[in-house]
Amino acid sequence: MSLRSRLNNLSNDALEAFKAINTPPAKTADAPHADYLSSQFLVIKTQVQNALLAQITDPESLNRDELMRQISAIVDANHQVSPLERDVLTRSLVNEILGFGPIQPFLDDPDISEIMINGYDQIYVESRGKLIKTRAAFRDEAHVRATLEKMLAHSGRHIDESSPMVDARLPDGSRLNAVLRPLAVSGDSITIRKFAKDPFVLAQLVQMGTLSEPMAAFLKAAVAGKLNIVVSGGTGSGKTTTLNALSAFIPSDERIITIEDAAELQLQQEHKVSLEARPPNIEGKGAITIRDLVRNALRMRPDRIIVGEVRGGEALDMLQAMNTGHEGSLTTVHANSPRDCLSRIETMVLMAGVDLPLAAIRTQIASAIDLIVQQSRLLDGSRKIVQITEVVGIESGVITTQDLFQFDQTGVSEDGKIMGRFHGNGIRPRAAERMHAQGIDLPATLFSGGDYT
């Protein structure tokens, strides 16, 4: 999109932003906002646009501070602009040129974890676990589409009427999903999930109340001891954050291969190779699936394989990798409980199209997976590891498990916060002997039945 085209989108952006600052919330959904803008605002805005195009030959080559200084200098030269109008106009221009227009402030806000665009005039955000409707808006659907194309330019993904859905990542690592009209009936829908610029470590998750110190100590030992771990949970429960935190305990002298649909893992180790799936091109050819990448990873001499999310036939290849010398592999699965997680993996193996009896599939699962870390997003928006479950084996055709740790909810505080406690179940894991062979000894007190707040 040309610079002039982007700037032409700004009149309504600046108007909406200025109205959002000066206008109280509407009483009802149908009540229009009053217009408090001066009649000169659009005229001044046009003057600033023209001056910007005349003075700055390549605005995108400047950093944010330099561009703001130059725009501010142009705006300050016009004494008809009020301080409030000047700030709104400057921010709008900078966000449109260097960022992603009306949603750029939300991308910059560290307290916002998710941005949801439900059509050009409805933008919601999740902040500290709560869903909030913002007053930001795009000019129209064309402005949404132009901004989306700019977002996708970094990843090389494309979206159009013939391919109306896309998964991609933004330059800052945020994950983007988009669905175009008419599939999205109310207008183009964009969902952006942000990740911390510095990934959380397990100690921080303990401080945040995601898990207890004994649970963290056990998971650290489990990763170092090369147990195969599946992080299970619903959408938005924090599976990727936990996976990142666990991966930090993989020794630096091991080769790691990560496989994702859209790359979002933030591993700190130096010796790693990140693989990303590729959708088909416009002609419907050239797709590289997660399953293709898992198979190829086995030829890349990995010590550990980390699959961002298993959701299909690649589950079979992942289980085979875990069973053939790639211990200590990690992945995530969408499921609401450890038992559901095992059932989902069974179903996904069947999706591979291999004619295997159910007994053989369950035997593969029981021998491959050591631990299931179950994570949940609670009603107050907090994320907690609610169970750490060991896969023990198979008995009478049924996979047997035992819960090593769990979180029990005890109530809700006056301010709506979930109250509860973590505790061990007093069961020593069967994998302790394998970990001992790796030089890792687990104190018996780690699994005591004591409560941990």
Short mmCIF file of C-alpha atoms in Angstrom, two decimals:
data_model
loop_
_atom_site.label_atom_id
_atom_site.label_comp_id
_atom_site.label_asym_id
_atom_site.label_seq_id
_atom_site.Cartn_x
_atom_site.Cartn_y
_atom_site.Cartn_z
CA MET A 1 0.00 0.00 0.00
CA SER A 2 1.42 3.47 -0.95
CA LEU A 3 2.23 6.05 1.70
CA ARG A 4 -0.38 8.42 0.27
CA SER A 5 -3.05 5.70 0.44
CA ARG A 6 -2.17 5.01 4.06
CA LEU A 7 -2.31 8.67 4.94
CA ASN A 8 -5.68 9.05 3.24
CA ASN A 9 -7.02 6.49 5.69
CA LEU A 10 -6.03 8.69 8.59
CA SER A 11 -8.72 11.34 8.54
CA ASN A 12 -11.32 9.07 10.09
CA ASP A 13 -8.71 7.36 12.31
CA ALA A 14 -7.77 10.68 13.81
CA LEU A 15 -11.41 11.70 14.09
CA GLU A 16 -12.38 8.50 15.87
CA ALA A 17 -9.40 8.67 18.20
CA PHE A 18 -10.13 12.29 19.02
CA LYS A 19 -13.81 11.53 19.63
CA ALA A 20 -12.87 8.58 21.83
CA ILE A 21 -10.89 10.93 24.07
CA ASN A 22 -13.51 13.66 24.24
CA THR A 23 -16.75 11.68 24.19
CA PRO A 24 -18.41 9.85 27.09
CA PRO A 25 -19.64 6.27 26.49
CA ALA A 26 -22.90 5.95 24.61
CA LYS A 27 -25.97 5.18 26.73
CA THR A 28 -27.18 2.52 24.31
CA ALA A 29 -25.78 0.67 21.34
CA ASP A 30 -27.79 2.85 18.97
CA ALA A 31 -27.00 6.24 20.51
CA PRO A 32 -24.48 8.05 18.31
CA HIS A 33 -21.51 9.87 19.80
CA ALA A 34 -21.64 13.65 19.71
CA ASP A 35 -19.09 15.31 17.44
CA TYR A 36 -16.84 17.65 19.46
CA LEU A 37 -14.24 18.13 16.73
CA SER A 38 -13.35 21.55 15.46
CA SER A 39 -14.22 22.17 11.85
CA GLN A 40 -10.58 22.99 11.10
CA PHE A 41 -9.23 19.61 12.18
CA LEU A 42 -9.54 17.88 8.81
CA VAL A 43 -8.07 20.87 6.98
CA ILE A 44 -5.05 20.87 9.27
CA LYS A 45 -4.71 17.14 8.92
CA THR A 46 -4.54 17.49 5.11
CA GLN A 47 -1.86 20.16 5.45
CA VAL A 48 0.21 17.88 7.66
CA GLN A 49 -0.15 15.02 5.20
CA ASN A 50 1.02 17.13 2.28
CA ALA A 51 3.96 18.53 4.24
CA LEU A 52 4.94 15.03 5.35
CA LEU A 53 4.94 13.72 1.79
CA ALA A 54 6.99 16.71 0.64
CA GLN A 55 9.64 16.61 3.39
CA ILE A 56 10.10 12.89 4.14
CA THR A 57 11.03 10.81 1.11
CA ASP A 58 11.06 7.45 2.95
CA PRO A 59 9.21 7.65 6.30
CA GLU A 60 9.37 3.87 6.87
CA SER A 61 13.17 4.04 7.06
CA LEU A 62 12.94 6.21 10.20
CA ASN A 63 12.48 4.84 13.69
CA ARG A 64 9.45 5.80 15.75
CA ASP A 65 11.13 8.61 17.70
CA GLU A 66 12.62 10.23 14.60
CA LEU A 67 9.32 10.08 12.74
CA MET A 68 7.43 11.55 15.72
CA ARG A 69 9.90 14.44 15.92
CA GLN A 70 9.51 15.24 12.24
CA ILE A 71 5.71 15.02 12.31
CA SER A 72 5.56 17.07 15.53
CA ALA A 73 7.71 19.74 13.92
CA ILE A 74 5.32 19.92 10.97
CA VAL A 75 2.29 20.05 13.24
CA ASP A 76 3.82 22.65 15.58
CA ALA A 77 4.40 24.92 12.61
CA ASN A 78 0.63 25.27 12.34
CA HIS A 79 -0.56 27.36 15.31
CA GLN A 80 -4.19 26.43 14.72
CA VAL A 81 -3.72 22.98 16.23
CA SER A 82 -4.64 22.46 19.88
CA PRO A 83 -2.28 20.30 22.01
CA LEU A 84 -4.84 17.50 22.19
CA GLU A 85 -5.45 17.48 18.45
CA ARG A 86 -1.70 17.60 17.82
CA ASP A 87 -1.05 14.53 19.97
CA VAL A 88 -3.89 12.54 18.39
CA LEU A 89 -2.81 13.42 14.87
CA THR A 90 0.86 12.66 15.51
CA ARG A 91 0.14 9.29 17.08
CA SER A 92 -2.26 8.34 14.28
CA LEU A 93 0.27 9.21 11.58
CA VAL A 94 3.10 7.31 13.26
CA ASN A 95 0.95 4.24 13.99
CA GLU A 96 -0.26 4.08 10.39
CA ILE A 97 3.18 4.44 8.82
CA LEU A 98 5.27 2.31 11.16
CA GLY A 99 2.62 0.17 12.85
CA PHE A 100 -0.82 -1.25 12.31
CA GLY A 101 -3.09 1.77 12.65
CA PRO A 102 -5.80 1.81 15.37
CA ILE A 103 -4.61 -1.40 17.06
CA GLN A 104 -0.96 -0.39 17.42
CA PRO A 105 -1.44 1.04 20.95
CA PHE A 106 -2.86 -2.34 22.03
CA LEU A 107 0.13 -4.17 20.55
CA ASP A 108 2.42 -1.85 22.52
CA ASP A 109 0.54 -2.32 25.81
CA PRO A 110 2.20 -5.12 27.86
CA ASP A 111 -1.00 -5.65 29.91
CA ILE A 112 -3.00 -6.66 26.83
CA SER A 113 -2.66 -10.34 25.91
CA GLU A 114 -5.18 -10.64 23.07
CA ILE A 115 -6.74 -8.36 20.45
CA MET A 116 -10.00 -9.34 18.73
CA ILE A 117 -11.31 -7.44 15.70
CA ASN A 118 -14.94 -8.34 14.94
CA GLY A 119 -15.49 -6.14 11.91
CA TYR A 120 -14.09 -2.67 11.33
CA ASP A 121 -15.94 -0.95 14.18
CA GLN A 122 -15.69 -3.56 16.98
CA ILE A 123 -12.32 -4.10 18.63
CA TYR A 124 -12.04 -6.05 21.89
CA VAL A 125 -8.97 -6.73 24.00
CA GLU A 126 -8.14 -9.09 26.84
CA SER A 127 -6.32 -7.30 29.65
CA ARG A 128 -5.30 -9.13 32.83
CA GLY A 129 -7.72 -11.92 32.01
CA LYS A 130 -10.73 -9.65 31.39
CA LEU A 131 -12.48 -9.00 28.06
CA ILE A 132 -12.92 -5.28 27.31
CA LYS A 133 -14.56 -3.51 24.38
CA THR A 134 -12.46 -0.56 23.20
CA ARG A 135 -13.49 2.61 21.41
CA ALA A 136 -10.90 2.16 18.70
CA ALA A 137 -12.18 1.51 15.18
CA PHE A 138 -11.00 1.25 11.61
CA ARG A 139 -12.29 3.62 8.95
CA ASP A 140 -14.12 0.87 7.04
CA GLU A 141 -13.68 -2.70 5.87
CA ALA A 142 -11.17 -1.64 3.22
CA HIS A 143 -8.99 -0.16 5.96
CA VAL A 144 -9.15 -3.45 7.90
CA ARG A 145 -8.14 -5.40 4.79
CA ALA A 146 -5.24 -3.03 4.03
CA THR A 147 -3.95 -3.32 7.59
CA LEU A 148 -4.27 -7.12 7.45
CA GLU A 149 -2.23 -7.26 4.25
CA LYS A 150 0.47 -5.20 5.93
CA MET A 151 0.50 -7.63 8.87
CA LEU A 152 0.85 -10.64 6.57
CA ALA A 153 3.68 -9.10 4.54
CA HIS A 154 6.23 -10.05 7.22
CA SER A 155 5.30 -13.75 7.30
CA GLY A 156 4.84 -14.27 3.57
CA ARG A 157 1.34 -15.65 4.10
CA HIS A 158 -1.56 -14.51 1.92
CA ILE A 159 -5.31 -14.24 2.25
CA ASP A 160 -8.02 -13.55 -0.31
CA GLU A 161 -11.46 -14.70 -1.34
CA SER A 162 -10.10 -18.00 -2.67
CA SER A 163 -8.17 -18.64 0.55
CA PRO A 164 -10.16 -16.74 3.19
CA MET A 165 -8.44 -18.03 6.37
CA VAL A 166 -4.84 -17.64 7.51
CA ASP A 167 -2.55 -18.24 10.48
CA ALA A 168 0.57 -16.11 10.66
CA ARG A 169 2.85 -14.28 13.05
CA LEU A 170 3.67 -10.59 13.43
CA PRO A 171 7.22 -9.21 13.58
CA ASP A 172 7.05 -9.14 17.40
CA GLY A 173 6.15 -12.85 17.52
CA SER A 174 2.42 -12.37 18.17
CA ARG A 175 0.15 -15.00 16.59
CA LEU A 176 -2.46 -13.85 14.09
CA ASN A 177 -5.55 -15.60 12.79
CA ALA A 178 -7.82 -13.99 10.22
CA VAL A 179 -11.10 -14.99 8.58
CA LEU A 180 -12.56 -12.94 5.75
CA ARG A 181 -16.15 -12.12 4.88
CA PRO A 182 -18.42 -13.93 3.97
CA LEU A 183 -17.09 -16.72 6.21
CA ALA A 184 -17.02 -14.12 8.97
CA VAL A 185 -20.59 -12.89 8.62
CA SER A 186 -20.22 -9.61 10.53
CA GLY A 187 -17.07 -8.57 8.68
CA ASP A 188 -13.42 -9.56 8.46
CA SER A 189 -12.36 -11.08 11.79
CA ILE A 190 -8.79 -10.86 13.11
CA THR A 191 -7.53 -12.37 16.35
CA ILE A 192 -4.05 -11.56 17.64
CA ARG A 193 -2.53 -13.39 20.58
CA LYS A 194 0.43 -11.60 22.07
CA PHE A 195 3.36 -13.18 23.85
CA ALA A 196 5.72 -11.64 26.34
CA LYS A 197 8.82 -10.16 24.71
CA ASP A 198 10.85 -11.91 27.40
CA PRO A 199 9.33 -15.38 27.90
CA PHE A 200 8.27 -16.26 31.42
CA VAL A 201 10.53 -18.57 33.38
CA LEU A 202 9.12 -21.17 35.73
CA ALA A 203 10.03 -19.10 38.81
CA GLN A 204 7.88 -16.25 37.49
CA LEU A 205 4.95 -18.62 36.94
CA VAL A 206 5.30 -19.69 40.58
CA GLN A 207 5.17 -16.04 41.67
CA MET A 208 2.08 -15.52 39.51
CA GLY A 209 0.34 -18.47 41.16
CA THR A 210 0.31 -20.70 38.08
CA LEU A 211 1.87 -23.57 40.04
CA SER A 212 3.56 -24.27 43.36
CA GLU A 213 7.28 -24.47 44.07
CA PRO A 214 7.27 -28.28 44.53
CA MET A 215 5.45 -28.65 41.20
CA ALA A 216 8.03 -26.41 39.52
CA ALA A 217 10.90 -28.37 41.07
CA PHE A 218 9.43 -31.65 39.81
CA LEU A 219 8.82 -30.33 36.27
CA LYS A 220 12.37 -28.98 36.12
CA ALA A 221 13.68 -32.40 37.09
CA ALA A 222 11.32 -34.12 34.62
CA VAL A 223 12.61 -32.06 31.69
CA ALA A 224 16.23 -32.58 32.69
CA GLY A 225 15.50 -36.30 33.18
CA LYS A 226 14.17 -36.63 29.62
CA LEU A 227 10.56 -37.46 30.36
CA ASN A 228 8.16 -37.00 27.44
CA ILE A 229 5.70 -34.30 28.46
CA VAL A 230 2.37 -33.20 26.98
CA VAL A 231 0.99 -29.82 28.08
CA SER A 232 -2.80 -30.09 27.85
CA GLY A 233 -5.43 -27.37 28.16
CA GLY A 234 -8.15 -25.33 26.53
CA THR A 235 -7.76 -22.34 24.24
CA GLY A 236 -6.04 -19.45 26.00
CA SER A 237 -5.07 -21.51 29.04
CA GLY A 238 -1.37 -20.68 28.72
CA LYS A 239 -0.04 -23.90 27.17
CA THR A 240 2.58 -22.18 25.02
CA THR A 241 3.79 -20.06 27.93
CA THR A 242 4.28 -23.20 30.03
CA LEU A 243 5.96 -25.01 27.14
CA ASN A 244 8.43 -22.12 26.78
CA ALA A 245 9.14 -22.18 30.51
CA LEU A 246 9.73 -25.95 30.52
CA SER A 247 12.03 -25.82 27.49
CA ALA A 248 14.43 -23.58 29.41
CA PHE A 249 15.59 -26.65 31.37
CA ILE A 250 16.76 -28.57 28.31
CA PRO A 251 20.57 -28.74 28.55
CA SER A 252 22.44 -26.45 26.20
CA ASP A 253 24.47 -29.32 24.73
CA GLU A 254 21.39 -30.98 23.18
CA ARG A 255 20.09 -30.31 19.66
CA ILE A 256 16.47 -29.15 19.62
CA ILE A 257 14.10 -29.16 16.64
CA THR A 258 10.91 -27.11 17.06
CA ILE A 259 7.94 -27.63 14.74
CA GLU A 260 5.01 -25.22 14.61
CA ASP A 261 2.15 -24.15 12.40
CA ALA A 262 3.09 -20.49 13.02
CA ALA A 263 6.39 -20.05 14.87
CA GLU A 264 5.82 -18.62 18.34
CA LEU A 265 8.06 -20.59 20.70
CA GLN A 266 10.87 -18.53 22.25
CA LEU A 267 13.58 -20.98 23.17
CA GLN A 268 16.68 -19.56 24.83
CA GLN A 269 19.09 -22.31 23.77
CA GLU A 270 21.60 -21.57 21.04
CA HIS A 271 21.53 -24.97 19.30
CA LYS A 272 18.01 -25.11 17.95
CA VAL A 273 16.35 -25.34 14.56
CA SER A 274 12.86 -23.87 14.14
CA LEU A 275 10.62 -25.35 11.45
CA GLU A 276 7.33 -23.78 10.36
CA ALA A 277 4.54 -25.34 8.32
CA ARG A 278 3.57 -23.77 5.01
CA PRO A 279 0.03 -23.46 3.62
CA PRO A 280 -0.71 -24.17 -0.04
CA ASN A 281 -0.08 -21.43 -2.59
CA ILE A 282 -2.74 -19.75 -4.70
CA GLU A 283 -2.82 -22.79 -6.98
CA GLY A 284 -3.43 -25.09 -4.01
CA LYS A 285 0.05 -26.62 -4.19
CA GLY A 286 3.24 -26.54 -2.17
CA ALA A 287 1.76 -27.15 1.29
CA ILE A 288 4.13 -28.46 3.96
CA THR A 289 2.23 -29.90 6.93
CA ILE A 290 3.22 -30.41 10.54
CA ARG A 291 3.33 -34.14 9.82
CA ASP A 292 5.79 -33.59 6.96
CA LEU A 293 8.03 -31.58 9.28
CA VAL A 294 7.90 -34.16 12.09
CA ARG A 295 8.97 -36.89 9.67
CA ASN A 296 11.76 -34.72 8.32
CA ALA A 297 12.92 -33.74 11.81
CA LEU A 298 13.79 -37.38 12.51
CA ARG A 299 16.49 -37.09 9.82
CA MET A 300 18.01 -33.96 11.37
CA ARG A 301 19.73 -35.69 14.29
CA PRO A 302 17.51 -34.19 17.02
CA ASP A 303 18.06 -34.87 20.71
CA ARG A 304 14.64 -33.42 21.45
CA ILE A 305 11.65 -32.59 19.29
CA ILE A 306 9.19 -29.90 20.37
CA VAL A 307 5.91 -29.70 18.47
CA GLY A 308 4.05 -26.47 19.23
CA GLU A 309 0.67 -28.20 18.99
CA VAL A 310 -0.43 -31.65 17.89
CA ARG A 311 -3.82 -31.47 16.20
CA GLY A 312 -3.94 -34.21 13.55
CA GLY A 313 -2.21 -37.22 12.06
CA GLU A 314 1.19 -35.93 13.17
CA ALA A 315 0.31 -37.37 16.60
CA LEU A 316 1.33 -40.81 15.31
CA ASP A 317 4.71 -39.56 14.08
CA MET A 318 5.26 -37.72 17.37
CA LEU A 319 4.56 -40.89 19.38
CA GLN A 320 6.94 -42.89 17.20
CA ALA A 321 9.64 -40.25 17.72
CA MET A 322 9.17 -40.42 21.48
CA ASN A 323 9.43 -44.20 21.32
CA THR A 324 12.53 -44.35 19.12
CA GLY A 325 15.28 -42.54 20.97
CA HIS A 326 14.01 -38.96 21.23
CA GLU A 327 13.19 -38.92 24.93
CA GLY A 328 12.44 -35.62 26.55
CA SER A 329 10.24 -34.37 23.72
CA LEU A 330 7.50 -31.82 24.42
CA THR A 331 4.20 -30.88 22.81
CA THR A 332 0.78 -29.41 23.55
CA VAL A 333 -2.74 -30.73 23.00
CA HIS A 334 -6.15 -29.08 23.27
CA ALA A 335 -8.04 -31.02 25.96
CA ASN A 336 -9.98 -30.31 29.15
CA SER A 337 -8.48 -33.04 31.35
CA PRO A 338 -5.64 -35.59 31.29
CA ARG A 339 -8.10 -38.36 30.41
CA ASP A 340 -9.54 -36.24 27.58
CA CYS A 341 -5.98 -35.59 26.42
CA LEU A 342 -5.33 -39.31 26.01
CA SER A 343 -8.63 -39.77 24.16
CA ARG A 344 -7.82 -36.90 21.81
CA ILE A 345 -4.40 -38.34 21.03
CA GLU A 346 -6.08 -41.68 20.19
CA THR A 347 -8.43 -39.88 17.81
CA MET A 348 -5.61 -37.93 16.18
CA VAL A 349 -3.58 -41.08 15.60
CA LEU A 350 -6.59 -42.54 13.77
CA MET A 351 -6.60 -39.37 11.61
CA ALA A 352 -3.19 -40.44 10.27
CA GLY A 353 -4.99 -42.96 8.06
CA VAL A 354 -3.00 -45.91 9.36
CA ASP A 355 -5.05 -49.05 10.01
CA LEU A 356 -3.99 -49.78 13.59
CA PRO A 357 -6.10 -51.54 16.20
CA LEU A 358 -7.06 -49.43 19.19
CA ALA A 359 -5.05 -51.67 21.51
CA ALA A 360 -1.88 -50.99 19.53
CA ILE A 361 -2.52 -47.24 19.59
CA ARG A 362 -3.01 -47.23 23.34
CA THR A 363 0.15 -49.25 23.82
CA GLN A 364 2.06 -46.67 21.77
CA ILE A 365 0.60 -43.82 23.82
CA ALA A 366 1.29 -45.49 27.16
CA SER A 367 4.91 -46.22 26.28
CA ALA A 368 5.59 -42.80 24.70
CA ILE A 369 4.03 -40.26 27.09
CA ASP A 370 5.33 -39.93 30.65
CA LEU A 371 3.59 -36.82 32.00
CA ILE A 372 0.51 -34.74 31.23
CA VAL A 373 0.57 -31.18 32.56
CA GLN A 374 -3.04 -30.00 32.62
CA GLN A 375 -3.53 -26.23 32.46
CA SER A 376 -6.77 -24.26 32.82
CA ARG A 377 -7.97 -20.69 32.50
CA LEU A 378 -10.18 -20.07 35.52
CA LEU A 379 -13.24 -17.81 35.76
CA ASP A 380 -11.22 -14.87 37.10
CA GLY A 381 -8.91 -15.02 34.06
CA SER A 382 -5.99 -16.59 35.95
CA ARG A 383 -4.11 -19.52 34.45
CA LYS A 384 -3.17 -22.44 36.66
CA ILE A 385 -1.68 -25.89 36.29
CA VAL A 386 -4.51 -27.87 37.85
CA GLN A 387 -3.01 -31.36 37.49
CA ILE A 388 0.30 -33.07 36.86
CA THR A 389 -0.54 -36.62 35.86
CA GLU A 390 1.83 -39.52 35.23
CA VAL A 391 0.99 -42.09 32.55
CA VAL A 392 1.71 -45.35 34.34
CA GLY A 393 1.06 -48.00 31.69
CA ILE A 394 -1.78 -50.02 30.25
CA GLU A 395 -4.01 -52.52 32.04
CA SER A 396 -6.84 -54.55 30.49
CA GLY A 397 -6.65 -52.39 27.38
CA VAL A 398 -7.04 -49.11 29.34
CA ILE A 399 -4.27 -46.54 29.83
CA THR A 400 -3.67 -46.10 33.56
CA THR A 401 -2.60 -42.82 35.16
CA GLN A 402 -1.96 -41.34 38.57
CA ASP A 403 -2.21 -37.70 39.70
CA LEU A 404 1.00 -36.49 41.32
CA PHE A 405 -0.09 -32.89 41.98
CA GLN A 406 -3.34 -30.98 41.67
CA PHE A 407 -5.05 -27.67 42.41
CA ASP A 408 -8.22 -27.67 44.49
CA GLN A 409 -10.47 -24.60 44.36
CA THR A 410 -11.83 -23.62 47.76
CA GLY A 411 -13.93 -20.58 46.89
CA VAL A 412 -14.09 -17.11 45.37
CA SER A 413 -12.94 -13.94 47.14
CA GLU A 414 -15.02 -10.76 47.41
CA ASP A 415 -13.14 -9.23 44.50
CA GLY A 416 -13.87 -12.26 42.28
CA LYS A 417 -10.50 -13.98 42.59
CA ILE A 418 -10.37 -17.77 42.62
CA MET A 419 -9.06 -19.14 45.92
CA GLY A 420 -7.54 -22.58 46.29
CA ARG A 421 -4.40 -24.56 47.02
CA PHE A 422 -1.90 -26.79 45.27
CA HIS A 423 -0.96 -30.06 46.87
CA GLY A 424 0.92 -33.23 46.21
CA ASN A 425 -0.91 -36.53 46.47
CA GLY A 426 1.88 -38.33 48.27
CA ILE A 427 2.59 -40.59 45.28
CA ARG A 428 6.14 -41.11 44.14
CA PRO A 429 6.26 -41.29 40.32
CA ARG A 430 7.25 -44.55 38.67
CA ALA A 431 9.56 -42.55 36.42
CA ALA A 432 11.70 -41.72 39.47
CA GLU A 433 13.91 -44.75 38.78
CA ARG A 434 14.57 -43.61 35.21
CA MET A 435 15.38 -40.12 36.46
CA HIS A 436 17.73 -41.60 39.07
CA ALA A 437 19.60 -43.30 36.22
CA GLN A 438 20.05 -39.81 34.75
CA GLY A 439 21.59 -38.63 38.01
CA ILE A 440 18.44 -36.87 39.21
CA ASP A 441 17.17 -37.76 42.67
CA LEU A 442 13.74 -36.62 43.82
CA PRO A 443 13.28 -36.06 47.56
CA ALA A 444 10.33 -37.94 49.00
CA THR A 445 9.03 -34.74 50.62
CA LEU A 446 8.43 -33.28 47.16
CA PHE A 447 5.30 -35.40 46.72
CA SER A 448 3.97 -35.18 50.27
CA GLY A 449 0.31 -34.43 50.78
CA GLY A 450 0.99 -31.02 52.27
CA ASP A 451 -0.87 -27.96 50.98
CA TYR A 452 0.85 -25.19 49.02
CA THR A 453 -0.94 -21.88 48.54
#
